[in-house]
């Protein structure tokens, strides 16, 4: 047996940890030796930033320059965005774990989403790390989401490294941006230690970082060195009872739920008996066994037999594991406090498709299919809520924003599901006096000066309140609005039209405020198909005088389906299946001379924005169709839907 002197523990802790399980120390001796120790060969860091400031591109470079890829290996851009939708839209939706080796240190990196709708992802993963790299665009500077993610990091007392990215942009203004970030840190009440954080200048695209703008850019080494120097090593007690906080849930069809978390104390072994407890659920106590254990290495998960303090591990084989659970030793089941995830603010109804064209394109069409898929989404999405309604045909799904729900709809559509969704509605609350409250948003808008009047007018009509107005960079005006969340539903498309695509709008959740009164969502009416059949050129030619069409010739339509929009406020019924009658003097072939305007093809987001409270969006793998909730025109008129 090897004996260790008490005075040696600081120098030999790592060695003891490595030998853990092989050196049988008596219990008394263990207690005297082990204390809170640092694991110097590991660093855990998250990359946080506003949307599109270069987080995923930076991770690409860190992976490349740490030797994860072979020299001749072909690697796609933004390798961490593994999901098709992430790649198409250029946004990160789910936080991803990776790890690189630099010198003798393993650096666990978490790539987080930047969009406000996926803020729930950022909130929870920060519990796994000891520091963050705050990425700020050298032109745009500190944006709303920069403030949100930085606030979360400061609340958890995390160490910050500020990295000013995209310094190679011609309009970059790094010195001004540094001042903006320092101002933001002071506004958020950062400690002296946090204010003393290092500033680096980088171009993630070209793969270099420097400590000073005068330095010659070479590679990412200054950033690696800053991580080792400024991000503290994880601390814990290797000999205490096991404590692992589950911060992320992954899901695999073959192995089921996979819990990802950091080992705070003790160690974790394969086949170890543990119990699951939860800080917010005091009654929760469940015995489980760890069947498989993984660590992250580059883009892969590597199977391991055991892991110690500071390691970020993935655990499979536990069916009933949730975000916020703590995996503990049965002898001492003490949960780790976990911040509750922000509540959803917006909801839609997912309904079984009952249109005349139902079941023709989708693979999964029944309420059972729909229910199973929505509840399966809860395995990985912590910010989502799914509730059953009075009818088995409809489910209420609540999320953080329109984008959050539209990504779910798009994923389901690609998987072969067919269903209908209602217009997004906000989730109201009542205060102690019984007054109605609604979710509020802070909207930060950058627009060219000539469009500011139109934007102010539109948002004021949507119950928005102008808080401040000032000059931004490059001839732009920065507007800040406090606006109800429902006022922004369906506005983004209109905003892009009003600003000719030059405007930038960013929103951040601002709690609940008093109800602002009724508002009108849409000024335009719908063009509704009068009968079922196939759209004919002749019928469409006559219909296009009434407004803008969404369909072209040859498309299947049914009575009650919305085929276009009109400039008038009321709905108009039209017959797009109308054929030209044959006569002695004219042939039906003269149809060829009729010229149709190209139809306006709506994307999923545009369709969700367009639909009104008495309409549904029919979603199939191949088509998006807007329809009235009540298809029969007589029944519809009797129901007398009023536009809210």
Short mmCIF file of C-alpha atoms in Angstrom, two decimals, residues 273-621:
data_model
loop_
_atom_site.label_atom_id
_atom_site.label_comp_id
_atom_site.label_asym_id
_atom_site.label_seq_id
_atom_site.Cartn_x
_atom_site.Cartn_y
_atom_site.Cartn_z
CA UNK A 273 -25.14 2.45 -8.38
CA UNK A 274 -26.48 6.00 -8.06
CA UNK A 275 -29.63 7.85 -7.10
CA UNK A 276 -31.32 10.70 -9.01
CA UNK A 277 -32.40 13.76 -6.97
CA UNK A 278 -33.58 17.23 -8.01
CA UNK A 279 -33.24 20.59 -6.26
CA UNK A 280 -36.69 21.77 -7.42
CA UNK A 281 -38.38 18.40 -6.70
CA UNK A 282 -37.51 17.45 -3.10
CA UNK A 283 -39.50 14.18 -3.26
CA UNK A 284 -37.60 12.82 -6.24
CA UNK A 285 -35.37 9.88 -5.30
CA UNK A 286 -34.76 7.10 -7.78
CA UNK A 287 -32.14 4.32 -7.79
CA UNK A 288 -30.30 3.91 -11.11
CA UNK A 289 -27.21 2.27 -12.58
CA UNK A 290 -24.68 3.87 -14.97
CA UNK A 291 -24.47 1.44 -17.91
CA UNK A 292 -22.19 3.43 -20.23
CA UNK A 293 -19.96 6.46 -19.78
CA UNK A 294 -18.50 8.73 -22.48
CA UNK A 295 -16.16 11.73 -22.68
CA UNK A 296 -15.97 14.19 -25.55
CA UNK A 297 -12.89 14.19 -27.74
CA UNK A 298 -12.97 16.38 -30.85
CA UNK A 299 -16.27 15.66 -32.57
CA UNK A 300 -16.59 12.18 -31.09
CA UNK A 301 -17.83 10.61 -27.89
CA UNK A 302 -15.21 8.21 -26.49
CA UNK A 303 -16.32 5.39 -24.20
CA UNK A 304 -14.52 5.38 -20.83
CA UNK A 305 -14.65 3.27 -17.68
CA UNK A 306 -14.47 6.09 -15.10
CA UNK A 307 -14.11 9.85 -14.80
CA UNK A 308 -13.26 12.29 -12.01
CA UNK A 309 -13.93 15.88 -10.95
CA UNK A 310 -14.16 18.51 -13.67
CA UNK A 311 -14.84 16.01 -16.46
CA UNK A 312 -17.82 16.65 -18.74
CA UNK A 313 -19.36 13.25 -19.34
CA UNK A 314 -22.27 11.71 -21.23
CA UNK A 315 -24.18 8.99 -19.36
CA UNK A 316 -26.48 6.49 -21.07
CA UNK A 317 -28.69 3.72 -19.72
CA UNK A 318 -30.86 5.87 -17.43
CA UNK A 319 -34.34 6.15 -18.95
CA UNK A 320 -35.85 8.69 -16.58
CA UNK A 321 -33.10 11.32 -16.49
CA UNK A 322 -33.99 15.02 -16.92
CA UNK A 323 -32.23 18.37 -17.10
CA UNK A 324 -31.60 19.70 -13.59
CA UNK A 325 -31.31 16.22 -12.05
CA UNK A 326 -28.29 15.44 -9.89
CA UNK A 327 -26.71 11.98 -10.01
CA UNK A 328 -25.48 11.15 -6.49
CA UNK A 329 -24.04 8.37 -4.39
CA UNK A 330 -26.84 6.46 -2.57
CA UNK A 331 -25.07 7.19 0.76
CA UNK A 332 -25.36 10.98 0.43
CA UNK A 333 -28.06 12.13 -2.02
CA UNK A 334 -27.56 15.92 -2.04
CA UNK A 335 -28.87 17.78 -5.15
CA UNK A 336 -26.93 20.65 -6.74
CA UNK A 337 -29.02 23.87 -7.00
CA UNK A 338 -30.10 24.51 -10.56
CA UNK A 339 -31.57 27.64 -12.04
CA UNK A 340 -35.11 27.16 -13.30
CA UNK A 341 -35.37 27.64 -17.05
CA UNK A 342 -37.33 30.68 -18.23
CA UNK A 343 -40.96 29.92 -18.94
CA UNK A 344 -42.37 29.84 -22.49
CA UNK A 345 -44.23 32.95 -23.67
CA UNK A 346 -45.91 31.86 -26.89
CA UNK A 347 -48.14 28.91 -27.85
CA UNK A 348 -49.61 27.21 -30.92
CA UNK A 349 -52.08 24.38 -31.33
CA UNK A 350 -50.80 21.36 -33.29
CA UNK A 351 -53.86 19.69 -34.79
CA UNK A 352 -54.45 16.48 -36.74
CA UNK A 353 -54.92 17.43 -40.40
CA UNK A 354 -58.57 17.02 -41.43
CA UNK A 355 -58.55 18.89 -44.76
CA UNK A 356 -59.93 17.26 -47.95
CA UNK A 357 -56.31 16.67 -49.06
CA UNK A 358 -55.25 15.08 -45.76
CA UNK A 359 -53.11 11.95 -45.72
CA UNK A 360 -51.90 12.19 -49.32
CA UNK A 361 -48.34 13.36 -48.71
CA UNK A 362 -47.44 12.56 -45.11
CA UNK A 363 -46.21 9.32 -43.59
CA UNK A 364 -47.35 10.05 -39.99
CA UNK A 365 -50.85 11.53 -39.88
CA UNK A 366 -52.72 10.22 -36.83
CA UNK A 367 -53.13 11.86 -33.41
CA UNK A 368 -51.05 9.06 -31.86
CA UNK A 369 -48.15 9.81 -34.22
CA UNK A 370 -48.44 13.51 -33.46
CA UNK A 371 -48.61 12.97 -29.70
CA UNK A 372 -45.61 10.61 -29.59
CA UNK A 373 -43.47 12.98 -31.66
CA UNK A 374 -44.29 16.09 -29.61
CA UNK A 375 -43.66 14.36 -26.29
CA UNK A 376 -40.40 12.92 -27.68
CA UNK A 377 -39.25 16.50 -28.41
CA UNK A 378 -39.43 17.18 -24.65
CA UNK A 379 -36.53 14.72 -24.25
CA UNK A 380 -34.11 17.28 -25.63
CA UNK A 381 -35.87 20.67 -25.59
CA UNK A 382 -36.08 22.03 -22.08
CA UNK A 383 -37.85 25.30 -23.04
CA UNK A 384 -40.78 23.52 -24.70
CA UNK A 385 -44.13 22.62 -23.10
CA UNK A 386 -46.66 20.19 -24.58
CA UNK A 387 -50.17 19.98 -23.09
CA UNK A 388 -53.08 17.77 -24.05
CA UNK A 389 -56.36 19.60 -24.72
CA UNK A 390 -60.01 18.61 -24.33
CA UNK A 391 -59.89 16.89 -27.70
CA UNK A 392 -57.43 14.12 -28.62
CA UNK A 393 -56.94 15.73 -32.05
CA UNK A 394 -55.18 18.86 -30.75
CA UNK A 395 -52.11 19.62 -28.57
CA UNK A 396 -51.06 22.95 -27.13
CA UNK A 397 -47.31 23.51 -27.69
CA UNK A 398 -45.61 26.44 -25.93
CA UNK A 399 -42.13 27.81 -26.65
CA UNK A 400 -39.88 30.87 -26.32
CA UNK A 401 -40.75 32.49 -29.66
CA UNK A 402 -41.97 32.03 -33.22
CA UNK A 403 -38.57 30.80 -34.44
CA UNK A 404 -38.40 28.23 -31.65
CA UNK A 405 -41.73 26.69 -32.74
CA UNK A 406 -41.10 27.06 -36.48
CA UNK A 407 -37.88 25.01 -36.17
CA UNK A 408 -39.89 22.22 -34.50
CA UNK A 409 -42.53 22.38 -37.29
CA UNK A 410 -39.83 22.24 -39.99
CA UNK A 411 -38.11 19.26 -38.33
CA UNK A 412 -41.40 17.35 -38.06
CA UNK A 413 -42.27 18.16 -41.66
CA UNK A 414 -38.95 16.74 -42.88
CA UNK A 415 -39.49 13.60 -40.86
CA UNK A 416 -42.73 12.89 -42.77
CA UNK A 417 -45.35 14.29 -40.37
CA UNK A 418 -48.54 15.89 -41.61
CA UNK A 419 -50.58 18.20 -39.34
CA UNK A 420 -52.09 21.68 -39.02
CA UNK A 421 -51.03 24.56 -36.74
CA UNK A 422 -52.96 27.56 -35.47
CA UNK A 423 -51.77 31.17 -35.24
CA UNK A 424 -49.25 31.80 -32.47
CA UNK A 425 -50.81 33.29 -29.36
CA UNK A 426 -49.12 34.66 -26.26
CA UNK A 427 -49.52 33.13 -22.81
CA UNK A 428 -51.25 35.52 -20.44
CA UNK A 429 -51.02 35.63 -16.65
CA UNK A 430 -53.00 37.41 -13.93
CA UNK A 431 -51.48 39.30 -10.99
CA UNK A 432 -52.61 39.09 -7.36
CA UNK A 433 -55.32 41.70 -8.05
CA UNK A 434 -56.72 39.67 -10.93
CA UNK A 435 -55.41 42.05 -13.62
CA UNK A 436 -54.37 40.57 -16.95
CA UNK A 437 -50.62 40.50 -17.69
CA UNK A 438 -48.87 39.73 -20.97
CA UNK A 439 -45.23 39.00 -21.96
CA UNK A 440 -43.25 42.07 -23.01
CA UNK A 441 -40.24 42.32 -25.29
CA UNK A 442 -37.50 44.89 -25.71
CA UNK A 443 -36.99 45.43 -29.44
CA UNK A 444 -33.71 46.97 -30.63
CA UNK A 445 -34.00 48.15 -34.20
CA UNK A 446 -31.28 49.49 -36.51
CA UNK A 447 -32.72 51.10 -39.66
CA UNK A 448 -31.56 53.63 -42.27
CA UNK A 449 -32.77 57.09 -41.31
CA UNK A 450 -35.37 57.36 -44.12
CA UNK A 451 -37.29 54.29 -42.88
CA UNK A 452 -37.42 55.16 -39.18
CA UNK A 453 -40.78 57.01 -39.47
CA UNK A 454 -42.54 54.02 -41.04
CA UNK A 455 -41.14 51.62 -38.39
CA UNK A 456 -42.19 53.90 -35.49
CA UNK A 457 -45.69 54.22 -36.98
CA UNK A 458 -46.13 50.45 -37.44
CA UNK A 459 -44.84 49.51 -33.99
CA UNK A 460 -46.90 52.21 -32.28
CA UNK A 461 -50.01 50.70 -33.93
CA UNK A 462 -48.94 47.37 -32.42
CA UNK A 463 -48.89 48.89 -28.90
CA UNK A 464 -45.12 49.49 -28.96
CA UNK A 465 -43.64 52.26 -26.81
CA UNK A 466 -40.55 54.12 -28.06
CA UNK A 467 -38.02 54.21 -25.18
CA UNK A 468 -35.00 55.74 -26.90
CA UNK A 469 -33.79 56.86 -30.30
CA UNK A 470 -30.20 57.65 -31.26
CA UNK A 471 -27.65 57.49 -34.05
CA UNK A 472 -26.04 54.11 -34.79
CA UNK A 473 -23.15 53.30 -37.13
CA UNK A 474 -23.15 53.91 -40.88
CA UNK A 475 -26.11 56.33 -41.19
CA UNK A 476 -28.43 54.06 -39.24
CA UNK A 477 -30.81 55.02 -36.45
CA UNK A 478 -31.04 52.84 -33.31
CA UNK A 479 -34.62 52.58 -31.97
CA UNK A 480 -35.47 50.87 -28.70
CA UNK A 481 -39.09 49.81 -28.12
CA UNK A 482 -40.95 48.18 -25.27
CA UNK A 483 -43.63 46.14 -27.03
CA UNK A 484 -46.01 43.26 -26.15
CA UNK A 485 -44.79 39.91 -27.54
CA UNK A 486 -48.04 39.57 -29.54
CA UNK A 487 -47.28 42.91 -31.25
CA UNK A 488 -44.25 41.27 -32.90
CA UNK A 489 -46.18 38.25 -34.19
CA UNK A 490 -46.29 38.54 -37.93
CA UNK A 491 -44.25 41.75 -38.00
CA UNK A 492 -40.81 40.61 -39.17
CA UNK A 493 -41.82 40.07 -42.80
CA UNK A 494 -43.55 43.46 -42.87
CA UNK A 495 -40.46 45.04 -41.30
CA UNK A 496 -38.17 43.68 -44.03
CA UNK A 497 -40.52 45.07 -46.69
CA UNK A 498 -40.75 48.49 -44.99
CA UNK A 499 -36.96 48.81 -44.70
CA UNK A 500 -36.22 47.25 -48.14
CA UNK A 501 -34.24 44.52 -46.41
CA UNK A 502 -31.83 46.95 -44.75
CA UNK A 503 -33.26 46.87 -41.23
CA UNK A 504 -32.00 44.76 -38.32
CA UNK A 505 -34.40 43.82 -35.53
CA UNK A 506 -33.37 42.06 -32.31
CA UNK A 507 -35.62 41.28 -29.40
CA UNK A 508 -35.12 40.12 -25.85
CA UNK A 509 -37.70 38.97 -23.30
CA UNK A 510 -38.55 41.62 -20.71
CA UNK A 511 -40.89 39.89 -18.24
CA UNK A 512 -44.65 40.34 -17.90
CA UNK A 513 -46.40 43.73 -17.97
CA UNK A 514 -50.02 45.02 -17.87
CA UNK A 515 -52.24 44.05 -20.84
CA UNK A 516 -52.05 46.78 -23.50
CA UNK A 517 -55.50 46.28 -25.09
CA UNK A 518 -56.76 44.68 -28.30
CA UNK A 519 -54.86 44.98 -31.55
CA UNK A 520 -55.39 44.10 -35.19
CA UNK A 521 -52.90 41.58 -36.54
CA UNK A 522 -53.51 41.91 -40.25
CA UNK A 523 -55.01 44.62 -42.42
CA UNK A 524 -55.33 42.42 -45.53
CA UNK A 525 -58.11 39.93 -46.18
CA UNK A 526 -57.76 36.44 -47.66
CA UNK A 527 -58.72 35.16 -51.12
CA UNK A 528 -60.61 31.93 -50.43
CA UNK A 529 -61.23 29.12 -52.92
CA UNK A 530 -64.93 28.65 -53.58
CA UNK A 531 -64.85 25.02 -54.73
CA UNK A 532 -62.58 22.00 -54.73
CA UNK A 533 -60.61 20.92 -57.76
CA UNK A 534 -57.54 21.92 -59.71
CA UNK A 535 -56.52 25.55 -60.26
CA UNK A 536 -56.98 26.56 -63.92
CA UNK A 537 -55.14 29.37 -65.73
CA UNK A 538 -58.45 31.00 -66.73
CA UNK A 539 -59.77 31.03 -63.16
CA UNK A 540 -56.45 32.33 -61.79
CA UNK A 541 -56.30 35.05 -64.46
CA UNK A 542 -59.63 36.45 -63.30
CA UNK A 543 -58.69 36.01 -59.63
CA UNK A 544 -55.36 37.87 -59.80
CA UNK A 545 -57.20 41.17 -60.30
CA UNK A 546 -58.47 40.81 -56.74
CA UNK A 547 -55.09 40.52 -55.07
CA UNK A 548 -51.84 38.51 -54.84
CA UNK A 549 -52.09 34.75 -55.46
CA UNK A 550 -50.20 32.06 -53.48
CA UNK A 551 -50.78 29.24 -56.00
CA UNK A 552 -50.13 28.54 -59.68
CA UNK A 553 -52.06 26.55 -62.31
CA UNK A 554 -52.38 22.79 -61.80
CA UNK A 555 -52.32 22.94 -57.99
CA UNK A 556 -55.00 21.10 -56.03
CA UNK A 557 -57.35 23.33 -54.02
CA UNK A 558 -60.40 22.78 -51.84
CA UNK A 559 -63.31 24.93 -50.68
CA UNK A 560 -62.16 27.08 -47.73
CA UNK A 561 -58.49 27.04 -48.72
CA UNK A 562 -56.73 30.43 -48.78
CA UNK A 563 -55.23 30.91 -52.26
CA UNK A 564 -54.05 34.53 -51.93
CA UNK A 565 -54.34 37.86 -50.14
CA UNK A 566 -56.35 40.94 -51.01
CA UNK A 567 -55.66 44.58 -50.22
CA UNK A 568 -59.10 44.96 -48.67
CA UNK A 569 -59.80 44.18 -45.03
CA UNK A 570 -62.51 41.57 -45.70
CA UNK A 571 -62.16 38.06 -47.16
CA UNK A 572 -63.22 37.40 -50.76
CA UNK A 573 -64.34 34.04 -52.16
CA UNK A 574 -63.16 33.29 -55.69
CA UNK A 575 -63.40 30.37 -58.10
CA UNK A 576 -59.90 29.45 -59.29
CA UNK A 577 -61.14 26.20 -60.88
CA UNK A 578 -63.34 28.04 -63.38
CA UNK A 579 -62.88 26.83 -66.98
CA UNK A 580 -63.44 28.78 -70.16
CA UNK A 581 -66.54 27.55 -71.92
CA UNK A 582 -66.18 26.27 -75.52
CA UNK A 583 -68.06 28.20 -78.19
CA UNK A 584 -68.22 28.13 -81.97
CA UNK A 585 -66.12 31.25 -82.31
CA UNK A 586 -63.40 30.70 -79.74
CA UNK A 587 -61.26 27.75 -78.91
CA UNK A 588 -60.15 26.88 -75.40
CA UNK A 589 -56.59 26.89 -76.76
CA UNK A 590 -56.54 30.67 -76.65
CA UNK A 591 -55.93 30.25 -72.90
CA UNK A 592 -52.29 30.19 -73.78
CA UNK A 593 -52.43 33.91 -74.40
CA UNK A 594 -53.44 34.59 -70.78
CA UNK A 595 -50.49 35.87 -68.78
CA UNK A 596 -50.34 35.15 -65.07
CA UNK A 597 -48.27 37.04 -62.53
CA UNK A 598 -45.87 34.68 -60.69
CA UNK A 599 -47.49 33.47 -57.46
CA UNK A 600 -46.11 34.60 -54.10
CA UNK A 601 -44.63 31.42 -52.61
CA UNK A 602 -44.67 31.69 -48.80
CA UNK A 603 -41.94 30.16 -46.66
CA UNK A 604 -42.91 28.46 -43.40
CA UNK A 605 -42.13 31.62 -41.34
CA UNK A 606 -44.05 33.84 -43.77
CA UNK A 607 -47.06 31.52 -43.70
CA UNK A 608 -47.03 31.43 -39.88
CA UNK A 609 -46.87 35.21 -39.84
CA UNK A 610 -49.67 35.56 -42.41
CA UNK A 611 -52.36 33.33 -40.90
CA UNK A 612 -55.07 34.99 -38.85
CA UNK A 613 -56.85 33.77 -35.74
CA UNK A 614 -59.61 32.06 -37.81
CA UNK A 615 -57.10 30.25 -40.06
CA UNK A 616 -54.80 27.23 -39.89
CA UNK A 617 -51.60 26.34 -41.66
CA UNK A 618 -51.68 22.84 -43.13
CA UNK A 619 -48.15 21.41 -43.01
CA UNK A 620 -47.14 18.36 -45.07
CA UNK A 621 -43.70 17.09 -46.20
#
